[in-house]
Coordinates of C-alpha atoms and ligand atoms in Angstrom, one line a residue:
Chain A
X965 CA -24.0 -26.3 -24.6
X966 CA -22.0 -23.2 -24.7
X967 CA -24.3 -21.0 -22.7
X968 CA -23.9 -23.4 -19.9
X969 CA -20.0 -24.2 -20.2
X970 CA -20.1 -20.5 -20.3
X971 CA -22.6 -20.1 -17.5
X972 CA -20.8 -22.4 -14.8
X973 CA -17.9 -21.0 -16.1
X974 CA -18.5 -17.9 -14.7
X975 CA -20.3 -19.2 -11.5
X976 CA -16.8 -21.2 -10.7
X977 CA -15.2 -18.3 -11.6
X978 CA -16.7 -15.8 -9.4
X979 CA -15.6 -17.7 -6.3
X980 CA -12.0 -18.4 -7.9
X981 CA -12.2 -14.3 -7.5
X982 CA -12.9 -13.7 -4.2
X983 CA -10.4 -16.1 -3.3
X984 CA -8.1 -14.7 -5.5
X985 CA -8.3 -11.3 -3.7
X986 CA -7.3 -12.3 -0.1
X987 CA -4.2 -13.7 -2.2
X988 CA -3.7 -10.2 -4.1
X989 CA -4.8 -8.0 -1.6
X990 CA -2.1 -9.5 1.0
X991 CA 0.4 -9.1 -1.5
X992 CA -0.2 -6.1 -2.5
X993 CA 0.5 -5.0 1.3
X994 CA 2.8 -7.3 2.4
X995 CA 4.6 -8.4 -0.9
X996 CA 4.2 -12.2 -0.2
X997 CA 2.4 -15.1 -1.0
X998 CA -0.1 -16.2 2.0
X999 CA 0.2 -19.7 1.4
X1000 CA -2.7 -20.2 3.7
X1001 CA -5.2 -18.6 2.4
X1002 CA -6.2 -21.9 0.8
X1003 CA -7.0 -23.2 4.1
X1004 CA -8.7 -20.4 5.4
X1005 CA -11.1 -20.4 2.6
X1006 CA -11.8 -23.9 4.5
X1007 CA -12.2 -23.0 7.4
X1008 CA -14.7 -20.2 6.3
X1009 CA -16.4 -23.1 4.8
X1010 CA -16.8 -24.8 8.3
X1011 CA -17.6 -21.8 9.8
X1012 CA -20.6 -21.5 7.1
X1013 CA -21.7 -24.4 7.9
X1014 CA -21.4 -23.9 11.4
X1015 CA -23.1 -20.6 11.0
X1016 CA -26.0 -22.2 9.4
X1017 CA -26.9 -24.5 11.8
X1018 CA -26.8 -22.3 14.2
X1019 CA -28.7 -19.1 12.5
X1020 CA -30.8 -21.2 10.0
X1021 CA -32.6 -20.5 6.8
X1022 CA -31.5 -17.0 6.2
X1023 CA -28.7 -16.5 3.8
X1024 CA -27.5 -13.0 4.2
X1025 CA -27.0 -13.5 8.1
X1026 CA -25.3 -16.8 7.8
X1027 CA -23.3 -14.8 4.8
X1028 CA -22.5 -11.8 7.6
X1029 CA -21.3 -14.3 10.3
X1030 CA -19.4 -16.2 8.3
X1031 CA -17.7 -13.4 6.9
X1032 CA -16.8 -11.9 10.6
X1033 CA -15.9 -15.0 11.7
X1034 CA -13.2 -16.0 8.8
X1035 CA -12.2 -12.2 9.0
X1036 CA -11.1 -12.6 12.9
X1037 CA -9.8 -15.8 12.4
X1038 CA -7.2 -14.1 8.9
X1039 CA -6.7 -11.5 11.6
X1040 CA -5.7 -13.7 14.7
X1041 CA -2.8 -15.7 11.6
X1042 CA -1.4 -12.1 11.1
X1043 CA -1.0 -11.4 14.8
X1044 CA 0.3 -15.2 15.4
X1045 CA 2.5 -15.6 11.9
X1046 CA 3.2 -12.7 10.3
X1047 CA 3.2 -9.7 12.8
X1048 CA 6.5 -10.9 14.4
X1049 CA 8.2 -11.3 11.1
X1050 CA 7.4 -7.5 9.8
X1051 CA 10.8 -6.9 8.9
X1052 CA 12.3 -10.1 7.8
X1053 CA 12.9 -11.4 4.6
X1054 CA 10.0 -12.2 2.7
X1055 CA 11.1 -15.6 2.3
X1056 CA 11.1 -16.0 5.8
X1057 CA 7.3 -14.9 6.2
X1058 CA 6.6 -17.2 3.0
X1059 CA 8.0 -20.2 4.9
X1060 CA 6.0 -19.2 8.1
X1061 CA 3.0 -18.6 6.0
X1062 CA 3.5 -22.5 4.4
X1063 CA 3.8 -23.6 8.4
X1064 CA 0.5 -21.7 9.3
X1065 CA -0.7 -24.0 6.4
X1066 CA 0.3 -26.9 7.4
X1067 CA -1.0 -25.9 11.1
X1068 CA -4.2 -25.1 9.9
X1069 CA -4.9 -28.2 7.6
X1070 CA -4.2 -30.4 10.2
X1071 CA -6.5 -29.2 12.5
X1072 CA -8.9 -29.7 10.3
X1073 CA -8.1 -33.4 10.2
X1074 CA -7.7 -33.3 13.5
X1075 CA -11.3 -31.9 15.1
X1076 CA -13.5 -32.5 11.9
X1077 CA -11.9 -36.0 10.7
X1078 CA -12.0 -37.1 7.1
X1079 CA -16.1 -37.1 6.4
X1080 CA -17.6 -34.9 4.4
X1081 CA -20.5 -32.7 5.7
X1082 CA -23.7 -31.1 3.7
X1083 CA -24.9 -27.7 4.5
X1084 CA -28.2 -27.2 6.0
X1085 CA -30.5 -25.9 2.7
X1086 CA -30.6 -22.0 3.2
X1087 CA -33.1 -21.8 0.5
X1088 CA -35.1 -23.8 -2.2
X1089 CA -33.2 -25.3 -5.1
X1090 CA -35.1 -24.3 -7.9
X1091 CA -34.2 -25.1 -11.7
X1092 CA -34.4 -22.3 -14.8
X1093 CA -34.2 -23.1 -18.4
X1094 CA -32.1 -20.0 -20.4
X1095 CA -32.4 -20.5 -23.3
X1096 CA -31.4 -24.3 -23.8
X1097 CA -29.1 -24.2 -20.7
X1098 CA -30.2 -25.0 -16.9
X1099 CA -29.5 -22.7 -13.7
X1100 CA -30.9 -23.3 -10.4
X1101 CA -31.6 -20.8 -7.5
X1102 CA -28.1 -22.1 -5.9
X1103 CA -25.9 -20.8 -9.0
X1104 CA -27.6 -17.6 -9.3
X1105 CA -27.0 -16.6 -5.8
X1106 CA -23.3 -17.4 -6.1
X1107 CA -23.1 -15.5 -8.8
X1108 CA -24.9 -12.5 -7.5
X1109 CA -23.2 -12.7 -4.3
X1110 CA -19.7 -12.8 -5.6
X1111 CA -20.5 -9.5 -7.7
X1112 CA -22.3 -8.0 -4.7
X1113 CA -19.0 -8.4 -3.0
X1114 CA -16.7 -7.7 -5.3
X1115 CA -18.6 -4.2 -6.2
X1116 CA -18.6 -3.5 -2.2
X1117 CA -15.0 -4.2 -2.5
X1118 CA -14.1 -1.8 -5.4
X1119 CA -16.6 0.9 -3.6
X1120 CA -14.2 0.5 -0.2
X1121 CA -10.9 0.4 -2.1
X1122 CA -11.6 3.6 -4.5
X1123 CA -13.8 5.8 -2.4
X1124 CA -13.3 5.3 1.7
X1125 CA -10.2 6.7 3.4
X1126 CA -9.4 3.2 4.7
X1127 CA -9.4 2.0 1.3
X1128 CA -7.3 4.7 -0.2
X1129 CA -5.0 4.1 2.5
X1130 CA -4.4 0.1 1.7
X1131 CA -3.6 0.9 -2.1
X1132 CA -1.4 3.7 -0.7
X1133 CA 0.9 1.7 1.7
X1134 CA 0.5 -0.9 -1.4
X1135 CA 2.3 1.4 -3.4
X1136 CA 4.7 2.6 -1.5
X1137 CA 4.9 1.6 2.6
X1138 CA 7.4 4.1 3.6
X1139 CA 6.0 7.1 2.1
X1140 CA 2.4 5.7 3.8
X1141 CA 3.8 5.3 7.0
X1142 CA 4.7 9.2 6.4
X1143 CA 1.6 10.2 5.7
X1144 CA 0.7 8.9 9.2
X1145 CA -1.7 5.8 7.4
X1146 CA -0.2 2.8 10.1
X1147 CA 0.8 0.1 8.8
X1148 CA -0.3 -2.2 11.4
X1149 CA -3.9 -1.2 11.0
X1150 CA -3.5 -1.2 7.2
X1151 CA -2.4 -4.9 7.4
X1152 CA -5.0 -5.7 10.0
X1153 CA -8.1 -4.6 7.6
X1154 CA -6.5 -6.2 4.5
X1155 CA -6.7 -9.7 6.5
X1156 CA -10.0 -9.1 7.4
X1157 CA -11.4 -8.1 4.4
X1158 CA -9.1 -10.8 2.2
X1159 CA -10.4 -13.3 4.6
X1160 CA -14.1 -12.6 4.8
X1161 CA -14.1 -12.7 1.0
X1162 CA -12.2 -16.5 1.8
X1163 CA -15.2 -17.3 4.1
X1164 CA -18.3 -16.2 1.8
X1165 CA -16.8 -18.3 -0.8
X1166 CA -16.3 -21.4 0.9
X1167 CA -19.8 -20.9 2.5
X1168 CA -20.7 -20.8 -1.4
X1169 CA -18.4 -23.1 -2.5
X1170 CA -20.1 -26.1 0.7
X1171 CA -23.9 -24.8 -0.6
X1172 CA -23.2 -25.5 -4.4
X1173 CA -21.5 -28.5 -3.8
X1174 CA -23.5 -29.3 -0.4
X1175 CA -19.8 -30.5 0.6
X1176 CA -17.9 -29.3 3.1
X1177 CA -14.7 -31.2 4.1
X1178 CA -11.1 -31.0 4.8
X1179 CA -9.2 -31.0 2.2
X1180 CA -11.4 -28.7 -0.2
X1181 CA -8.7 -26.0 0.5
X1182 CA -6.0 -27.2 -1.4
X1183 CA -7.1 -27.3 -5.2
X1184 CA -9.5 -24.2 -4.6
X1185 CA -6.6 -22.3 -2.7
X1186 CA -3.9 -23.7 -5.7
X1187 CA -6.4 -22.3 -8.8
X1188 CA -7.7 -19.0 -6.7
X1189 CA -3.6 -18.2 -6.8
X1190 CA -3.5 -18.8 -10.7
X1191 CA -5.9 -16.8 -10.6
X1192 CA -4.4 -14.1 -8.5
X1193 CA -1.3 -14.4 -11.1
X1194 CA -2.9 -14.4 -14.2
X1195 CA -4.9 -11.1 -13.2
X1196 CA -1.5 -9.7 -12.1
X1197 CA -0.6 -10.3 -8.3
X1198 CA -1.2 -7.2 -6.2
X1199 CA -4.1 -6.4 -8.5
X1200 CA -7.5 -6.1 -7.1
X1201 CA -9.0 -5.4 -10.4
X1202 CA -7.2 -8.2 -11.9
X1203 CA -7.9 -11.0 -8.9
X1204 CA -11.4 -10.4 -10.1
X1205 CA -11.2 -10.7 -13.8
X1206 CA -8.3 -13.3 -13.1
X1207 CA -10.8 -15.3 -11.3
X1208 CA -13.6 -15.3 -13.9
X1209 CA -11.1 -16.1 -17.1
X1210 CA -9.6 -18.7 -15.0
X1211 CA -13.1 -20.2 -14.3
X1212 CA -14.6 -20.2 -17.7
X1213 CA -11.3 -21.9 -19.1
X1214 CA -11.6 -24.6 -17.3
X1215 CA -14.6 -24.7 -18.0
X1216 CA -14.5 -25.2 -21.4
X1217 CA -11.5 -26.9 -21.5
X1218 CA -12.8 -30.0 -18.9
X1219 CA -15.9 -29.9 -21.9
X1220 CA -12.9 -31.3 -24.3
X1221 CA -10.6 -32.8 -21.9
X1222 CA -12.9 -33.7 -19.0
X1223 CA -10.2 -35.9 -17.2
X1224 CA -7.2 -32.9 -17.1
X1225 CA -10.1 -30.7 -15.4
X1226 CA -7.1 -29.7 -12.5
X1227 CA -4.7 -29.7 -15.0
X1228 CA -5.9 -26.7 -17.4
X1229 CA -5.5 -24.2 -14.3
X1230 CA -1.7 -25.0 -14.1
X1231 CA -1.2 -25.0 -17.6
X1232 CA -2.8 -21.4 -17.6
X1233 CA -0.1 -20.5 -15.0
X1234 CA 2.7 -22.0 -16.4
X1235 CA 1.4 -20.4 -19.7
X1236 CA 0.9 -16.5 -17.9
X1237 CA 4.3 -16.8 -16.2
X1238 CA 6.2 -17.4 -19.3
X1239 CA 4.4 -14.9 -21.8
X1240 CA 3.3 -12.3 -19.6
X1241 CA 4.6 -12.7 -15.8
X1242 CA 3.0 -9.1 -14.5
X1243 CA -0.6 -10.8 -15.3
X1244 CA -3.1 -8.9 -17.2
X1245 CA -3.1 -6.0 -14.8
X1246 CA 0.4 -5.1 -13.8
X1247 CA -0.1 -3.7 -10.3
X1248 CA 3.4 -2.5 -10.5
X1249 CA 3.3 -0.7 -13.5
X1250 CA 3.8 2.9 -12.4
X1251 CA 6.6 1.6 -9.7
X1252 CA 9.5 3.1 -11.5
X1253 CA 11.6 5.2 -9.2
X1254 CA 13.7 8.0 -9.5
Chain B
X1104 CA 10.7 24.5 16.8
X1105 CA 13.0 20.8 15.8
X1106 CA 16.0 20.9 17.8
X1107 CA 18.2 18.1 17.0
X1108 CA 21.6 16.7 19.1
X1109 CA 24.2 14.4 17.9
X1110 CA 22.1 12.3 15.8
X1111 CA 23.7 9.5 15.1
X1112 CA 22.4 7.2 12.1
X1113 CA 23.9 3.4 11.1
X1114 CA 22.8 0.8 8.2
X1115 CA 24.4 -2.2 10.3
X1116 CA 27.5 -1.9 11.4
X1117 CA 28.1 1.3 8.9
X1118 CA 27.4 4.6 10.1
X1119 CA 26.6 7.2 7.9
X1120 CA 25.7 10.0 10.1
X1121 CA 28.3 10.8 13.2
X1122 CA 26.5 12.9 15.5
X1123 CA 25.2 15.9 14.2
X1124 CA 23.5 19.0 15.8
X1125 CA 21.2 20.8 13.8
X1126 CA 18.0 23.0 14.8
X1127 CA 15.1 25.0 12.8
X1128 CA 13.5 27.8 14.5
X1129 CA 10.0 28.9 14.1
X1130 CA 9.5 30.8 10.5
X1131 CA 12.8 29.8 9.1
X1132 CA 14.1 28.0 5.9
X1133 CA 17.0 25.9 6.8
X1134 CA 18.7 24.3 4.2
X1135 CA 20.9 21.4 4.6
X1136 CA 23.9 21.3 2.1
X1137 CA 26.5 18.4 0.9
X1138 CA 27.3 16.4 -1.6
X1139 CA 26.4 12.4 -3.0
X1140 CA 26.3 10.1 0.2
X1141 CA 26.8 12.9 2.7
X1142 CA 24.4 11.5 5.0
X1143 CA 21.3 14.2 4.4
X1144 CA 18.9 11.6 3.6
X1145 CA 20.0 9.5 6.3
X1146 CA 19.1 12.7 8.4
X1147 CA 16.1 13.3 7.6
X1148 CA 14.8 9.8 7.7
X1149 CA 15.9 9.7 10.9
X1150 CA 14.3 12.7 12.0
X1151 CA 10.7 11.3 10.8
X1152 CA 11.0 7.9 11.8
X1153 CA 11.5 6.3 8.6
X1154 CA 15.0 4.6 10.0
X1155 CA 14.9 3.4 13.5
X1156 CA 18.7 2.6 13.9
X1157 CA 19.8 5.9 15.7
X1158 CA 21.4 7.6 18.3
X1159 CA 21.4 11.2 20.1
X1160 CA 17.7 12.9 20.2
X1161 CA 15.2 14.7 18.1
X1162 CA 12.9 17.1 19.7
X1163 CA 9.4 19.1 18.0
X1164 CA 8.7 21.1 20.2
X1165 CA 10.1 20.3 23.2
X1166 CA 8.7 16.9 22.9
X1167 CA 11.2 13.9 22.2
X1168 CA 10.2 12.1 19.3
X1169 CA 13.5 10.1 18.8
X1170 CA 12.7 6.3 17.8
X1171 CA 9.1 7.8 17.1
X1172 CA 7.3 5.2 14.2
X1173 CA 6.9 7.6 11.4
X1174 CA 3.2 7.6 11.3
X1175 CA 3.5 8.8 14.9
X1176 CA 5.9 11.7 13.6
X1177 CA 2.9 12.1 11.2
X1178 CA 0.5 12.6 13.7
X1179 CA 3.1 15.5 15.3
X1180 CA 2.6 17.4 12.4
X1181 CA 5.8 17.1 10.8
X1182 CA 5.3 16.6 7.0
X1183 CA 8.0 15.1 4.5
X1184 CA 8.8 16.0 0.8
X1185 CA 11.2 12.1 0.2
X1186 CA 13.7 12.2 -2.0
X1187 CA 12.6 10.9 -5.4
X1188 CA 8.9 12.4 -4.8
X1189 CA 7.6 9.3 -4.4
X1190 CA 4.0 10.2 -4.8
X1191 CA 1.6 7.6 -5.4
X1192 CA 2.0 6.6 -9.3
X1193 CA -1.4 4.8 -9.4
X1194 CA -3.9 7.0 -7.8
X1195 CA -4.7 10.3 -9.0
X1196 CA -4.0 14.2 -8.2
X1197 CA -6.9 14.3 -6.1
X1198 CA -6.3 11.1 -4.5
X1199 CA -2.6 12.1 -3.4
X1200 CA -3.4 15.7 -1.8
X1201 CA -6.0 13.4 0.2
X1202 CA -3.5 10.9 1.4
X1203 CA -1.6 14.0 2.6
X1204 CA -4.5 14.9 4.8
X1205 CA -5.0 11.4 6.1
X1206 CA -4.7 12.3 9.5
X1207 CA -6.6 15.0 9.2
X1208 CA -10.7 15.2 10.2
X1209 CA -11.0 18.7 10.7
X1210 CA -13.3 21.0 8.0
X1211 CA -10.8 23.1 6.3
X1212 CA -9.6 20.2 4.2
X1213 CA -11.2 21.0 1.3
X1214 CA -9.5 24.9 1.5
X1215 CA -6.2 23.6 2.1
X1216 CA -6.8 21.7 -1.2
X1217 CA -7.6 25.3 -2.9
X1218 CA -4.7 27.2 -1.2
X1219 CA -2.4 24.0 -3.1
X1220 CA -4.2 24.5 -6.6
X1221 CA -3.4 28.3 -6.0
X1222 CA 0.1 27.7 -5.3
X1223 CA 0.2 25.2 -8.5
X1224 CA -2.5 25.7 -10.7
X1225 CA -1.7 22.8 -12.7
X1226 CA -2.6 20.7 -10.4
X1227 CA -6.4 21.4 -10.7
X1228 CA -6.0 21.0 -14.0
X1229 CA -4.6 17.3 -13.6
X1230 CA -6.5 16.3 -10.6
X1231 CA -7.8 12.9 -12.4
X1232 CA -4.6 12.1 -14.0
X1233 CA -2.7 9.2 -12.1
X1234 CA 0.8 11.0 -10.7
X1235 CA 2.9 8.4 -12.3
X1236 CA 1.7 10.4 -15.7
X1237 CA 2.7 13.5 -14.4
X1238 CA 5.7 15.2 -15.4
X1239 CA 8.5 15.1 -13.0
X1240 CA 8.3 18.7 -11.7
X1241 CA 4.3 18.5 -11.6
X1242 CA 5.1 15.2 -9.5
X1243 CA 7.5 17.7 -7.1
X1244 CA 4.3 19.9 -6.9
X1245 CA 2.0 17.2 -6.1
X1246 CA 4.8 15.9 -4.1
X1247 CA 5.3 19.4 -1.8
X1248 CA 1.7 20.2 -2.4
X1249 CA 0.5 16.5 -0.2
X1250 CA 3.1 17.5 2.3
X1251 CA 1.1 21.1 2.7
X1252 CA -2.4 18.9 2.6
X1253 CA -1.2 17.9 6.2
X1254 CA -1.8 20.8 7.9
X1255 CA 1.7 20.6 9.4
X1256 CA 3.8 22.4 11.8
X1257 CA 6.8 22.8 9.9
X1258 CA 7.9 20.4 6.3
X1259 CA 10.8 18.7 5.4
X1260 CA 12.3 18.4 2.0
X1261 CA 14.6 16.0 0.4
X1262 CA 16.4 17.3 -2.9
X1263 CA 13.3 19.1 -4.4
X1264 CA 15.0 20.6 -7.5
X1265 CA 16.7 17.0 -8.2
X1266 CA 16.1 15.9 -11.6
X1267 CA 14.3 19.0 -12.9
X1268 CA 15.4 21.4 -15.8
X1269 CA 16.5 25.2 -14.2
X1270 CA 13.6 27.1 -15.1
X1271 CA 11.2 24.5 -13.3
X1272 CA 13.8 24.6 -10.3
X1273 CA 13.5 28.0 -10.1
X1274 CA 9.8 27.9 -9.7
X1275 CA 9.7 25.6 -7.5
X1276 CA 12.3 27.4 -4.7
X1277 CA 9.9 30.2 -5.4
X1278 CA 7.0 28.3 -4.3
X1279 CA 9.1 26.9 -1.7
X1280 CA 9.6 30.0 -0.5
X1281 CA 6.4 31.3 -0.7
X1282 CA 4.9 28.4 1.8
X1283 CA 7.8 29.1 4.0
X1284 CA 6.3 33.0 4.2
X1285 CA 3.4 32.3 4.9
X1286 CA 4.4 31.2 8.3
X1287 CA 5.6 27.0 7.8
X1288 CA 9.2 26.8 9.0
X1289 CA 10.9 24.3 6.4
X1290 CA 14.3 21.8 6.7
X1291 CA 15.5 21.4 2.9
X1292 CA 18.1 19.3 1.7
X1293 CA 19.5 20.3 -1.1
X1294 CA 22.2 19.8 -3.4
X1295 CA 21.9 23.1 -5.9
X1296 CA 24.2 25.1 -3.1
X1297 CA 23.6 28.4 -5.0
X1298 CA 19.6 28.3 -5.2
X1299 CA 19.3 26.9 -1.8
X1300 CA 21.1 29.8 0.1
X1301 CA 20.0 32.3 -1.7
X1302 CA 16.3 31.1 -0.9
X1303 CA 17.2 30.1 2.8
X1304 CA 17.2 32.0 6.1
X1305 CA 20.6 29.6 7.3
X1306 CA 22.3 26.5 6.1
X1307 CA 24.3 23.4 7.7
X1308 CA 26.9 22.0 5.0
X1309 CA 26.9 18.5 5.5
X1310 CA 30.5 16.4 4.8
X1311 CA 31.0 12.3 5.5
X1312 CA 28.4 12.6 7.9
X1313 CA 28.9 15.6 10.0
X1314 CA 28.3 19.6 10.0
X1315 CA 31.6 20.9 8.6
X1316 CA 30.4 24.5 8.5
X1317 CA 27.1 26.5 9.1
X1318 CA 25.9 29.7 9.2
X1319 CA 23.2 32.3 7.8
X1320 CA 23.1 31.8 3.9
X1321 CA 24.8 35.2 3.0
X1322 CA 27.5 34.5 4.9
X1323 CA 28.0 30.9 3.6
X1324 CA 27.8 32.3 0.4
X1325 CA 30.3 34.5 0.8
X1326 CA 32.3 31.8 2.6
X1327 CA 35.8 30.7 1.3
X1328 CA 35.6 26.5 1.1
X1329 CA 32.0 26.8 0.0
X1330 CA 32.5 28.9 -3.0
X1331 CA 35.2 26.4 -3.7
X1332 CA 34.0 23.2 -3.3
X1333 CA 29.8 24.0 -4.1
X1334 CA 29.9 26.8 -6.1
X1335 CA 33.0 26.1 -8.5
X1336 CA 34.6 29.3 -7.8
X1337 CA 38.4 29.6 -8.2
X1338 CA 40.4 32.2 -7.1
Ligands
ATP1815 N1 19.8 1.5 3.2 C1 21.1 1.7 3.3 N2 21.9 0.7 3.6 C2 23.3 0.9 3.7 N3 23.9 2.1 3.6 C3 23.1 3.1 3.2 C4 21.7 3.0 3.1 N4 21.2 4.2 2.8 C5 22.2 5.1 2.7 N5 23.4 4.4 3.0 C6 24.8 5.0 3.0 O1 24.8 6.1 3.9 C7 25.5 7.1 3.4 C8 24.7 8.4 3.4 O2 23.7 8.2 2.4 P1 22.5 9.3 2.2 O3 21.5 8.7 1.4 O4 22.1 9.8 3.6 O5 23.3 10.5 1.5 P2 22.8 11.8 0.9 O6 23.6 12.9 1.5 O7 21.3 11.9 0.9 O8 23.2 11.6 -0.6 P3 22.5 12.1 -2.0 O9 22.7 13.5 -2.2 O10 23.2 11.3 -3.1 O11 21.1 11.7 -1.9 C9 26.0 6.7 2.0 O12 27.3 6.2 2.2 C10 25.1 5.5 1.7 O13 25.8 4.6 0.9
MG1816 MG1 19.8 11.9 -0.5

């Protein structure tokens, strides 16, 4: 029983990650809260889906696709929400980024309607016995996936120039901008990447639940931004171990309390923001100046 | 080399800066002069970009870069010591001298890194520790040493000795002057009148926004209302 609490634990927690770091990774640039992330992480799921009919059985393409498509489309919100709005307030872009939510959930209603939709089978769901706990084929690749990613991520962020350059104008923008790193181009690849990562998990997310509807943005995007907070926002490190905690919490606290199930990732935020509000990985640590 | 006219810099409807001509010829150290809220910063911020609010005209080389984004300044080769250091506290040594070369894609990176670690050998010794560890004069070497990283065409520096003990300010106008001989022409703010002119080629004192005297640094040190109001000297 508690290998597999721990097990799915982990499985819902690796896509609570990678949804986690669009939130972080947007913050960490832009200092605010992309409120709709949630529904982008949606969308990706359609575009999955999409993707799959259209490419068929052969997960790592319909993976790629999904991931460039839900990239362009965080790109095209930047240019549309946020771009304008570079040098207002933040509350300003946080309201405009609650809009683009709305805008975008809508829509969905609006051209997909309220039915839900299976995924086409991208490969055979096979069950494993570990020890006294069951996995299938499905589980497995989430997991492996979401660690695939999230090791490509850390490779990008630590080791490329571009990488470098997004924990740089984190940091510090202005000084950045004087090292010649733009900004626009910084923000530009953070969308994409924190939206790709959206896309492969609700491409995950429709094949483990082989659901794909409307309204799965919501919850997901609300827990993925616990998530976010209780790894420290602005954190990449801690989106990812944010993500994984979060996941096996509720885990095992829906085991005891299987009817509060969206009610134990809340109280894990409320919890975080009054006993340690910089998360687990203060991403503003060293930001003490002179 | 930067040849600047009646800049003009405002935060709203303030203006802190009223028009001020200043250049830097090839080779030299200039050092700008003044005391708390004088408007250096402002000047310097405005001459890379960093404040877009301005007035008058900044030229590199003949080229008019006024209103320029600062990464666009970057890309001139004009490189920028900010006030405060501000390196990047949570990457490392290594990781700061690269962001200096950002723009860079040529092959002599890795030298320019060597000629830094000869000008401050700590640095080599540190280059995994994350700058917000460092010490606040090996952050004003790290600092100066990611400005040099950029290959550039001349450097400007805001308050380099502020906030360090003498003997490290000391060394570090020496190594200041050191990258200024070996052929960089540098702009320094500075507000240690005494070390600055007597490092300096020429100087612009700075009051409430405008040049209230300039001149080459031995005769602004031997000059009567800058003995008395920057270098405490009573007669
Ligand atoms: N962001 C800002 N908004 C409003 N006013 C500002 C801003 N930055 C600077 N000022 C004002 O502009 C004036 C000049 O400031 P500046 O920072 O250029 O002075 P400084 O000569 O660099 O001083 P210091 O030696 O203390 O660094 C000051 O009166 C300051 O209050
Ligand atoms: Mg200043």
């Amino acid at each position: 029983m508690f290998l597999q609490q721990l097990i799915n634990g982990l499985m819902l927690g690796s896509v609570y990650a990678l949804i986690a770091l669009g939130y972080t990774m947007v913050y960490g640039v832009m200092k605010f809260i992309n409120f709709a992330h949630g529904d982008v992480f949606m969308w990706g799921a359609f575009l999955g889906l999409l993707s799959a009919k259209f490419i068929g059985p052969n997960f790592i393409v319909v993976l790629l696709l999904t991931m460039l498509l839900t990239g362009v489309l965080g790109v095209v919100i930047e240019r549309i929400a946020y771009r304008p709005l570079r040098h207002a307030p933040r509350l300003v872009v946080t309201t405009s980024a609650i809009g683009m939510s709305l805008i975008l959930s809508n829509l969905a209603r609006l051209l997909i309607g309220s039915e839900t939709y299976p995924i086409p089978k991208l490969l055979a769901v096979k069950g494993f016995h570990l020890g006294n706990a069951l996995i299938n084929t499905t589980q497995i690749l989430t997991l492996v996936t979401a660690v695939v990613l999230m090791l490509l991520l850390q490779w990008f962020i630590n080791g490329t120039r571009y990488g470098k350059a997004i924990r740089a104008a984190s940091e510090d923008s202005e000084t950045a901008g004087l090292m010649g790193i733009s900004m626009d181009q910084v923000v530009m690849v953070t969308f994409f990447i924190g939206s790709a990562l959206g896309g492969a998990a609700g491409l995950l997310v429709g094949m483990y639940y082989d659901a794909v509807y409307a309204t799965m943005g919501f919850s997901a995007g609300l827990k993925a931004f616990t998530a976010a907070i209780l790894g420290g926002i602005g954190s990449i490190p801690g989106a990812m171990i944010g993500g994984l905690i979060l996941g096996v919490v509720e885990n095992f606290g829906a085991s005891v309390l299987s009817s509060y199930r969206d009610g134990i990732a809340f109280a894990v935020m409320i919890l975080v923001l009054l006993f340690k509000p910089g998360g687990l990985f203060n991403a503003f640590i060293y930001q003490k100046r002179v | 080399m930067l040849t600047v006219k009646n800049l003009e810099v405002s935060y709203g409807a303030i203006r802190a800066v009223h028009g001020i001509t200043l250049n830097v010829e090839a080779g030299e150290l200039v050092t700008l002069i003044g005391n708390n809220g004088a408007g250096k910063t402002s000047t310097l911020k405005a001459i890379t970009g960093v404040i877009s609010n301005v007035k008058g005209s900044v030229e590199l080389n003949g080229e008019n870069i006024t209103k320029m984004p600062s990464d666009k300044i970057a890309a001139k080769k004009m490189a920028m010591v900010p006030e405060g250091r501000r390196v990047f506290a949570g990457m490392n040594v290594r990781e700061n001298l690269e962001m200096g070369a950002y723009l860079r894609r040529d092959s002599e990176v890795q030298q320019d890194m060597e000629k830094v670690f000869t000008l401050f050998p700590v640095l080599k010794e540190r280059l995994k520790q994350q700058a917000g560890t460092l010490s606040g004069g090996e952050q004003q070497m790290l600092a100066i040493g990611r400005a040099i990283m950029a290959k550039p065409q001349i450097i400007l520096m805001d308050e380099p000795s502020l906030g360090l003990a003498p003997i490290v300010v000391e060394s570090i106008f020496e190594s200041i002057k050191n990258i200024n001989l070996q052929g960089i022409p540098i702009l320094m703010v500075e507000q240690n009148v005494f070390l600055a002119l007597n490092v300096a080629d020429r100087g612009y004192v700075m009051e409430n926004g405008v040049i209230a005297v300039e001149g080459m640094s031995q005769d602004l040190l031997q000059n009567e209302m800058v003995q008395r109001v920057y270098l405490g000297m009573e007669d």
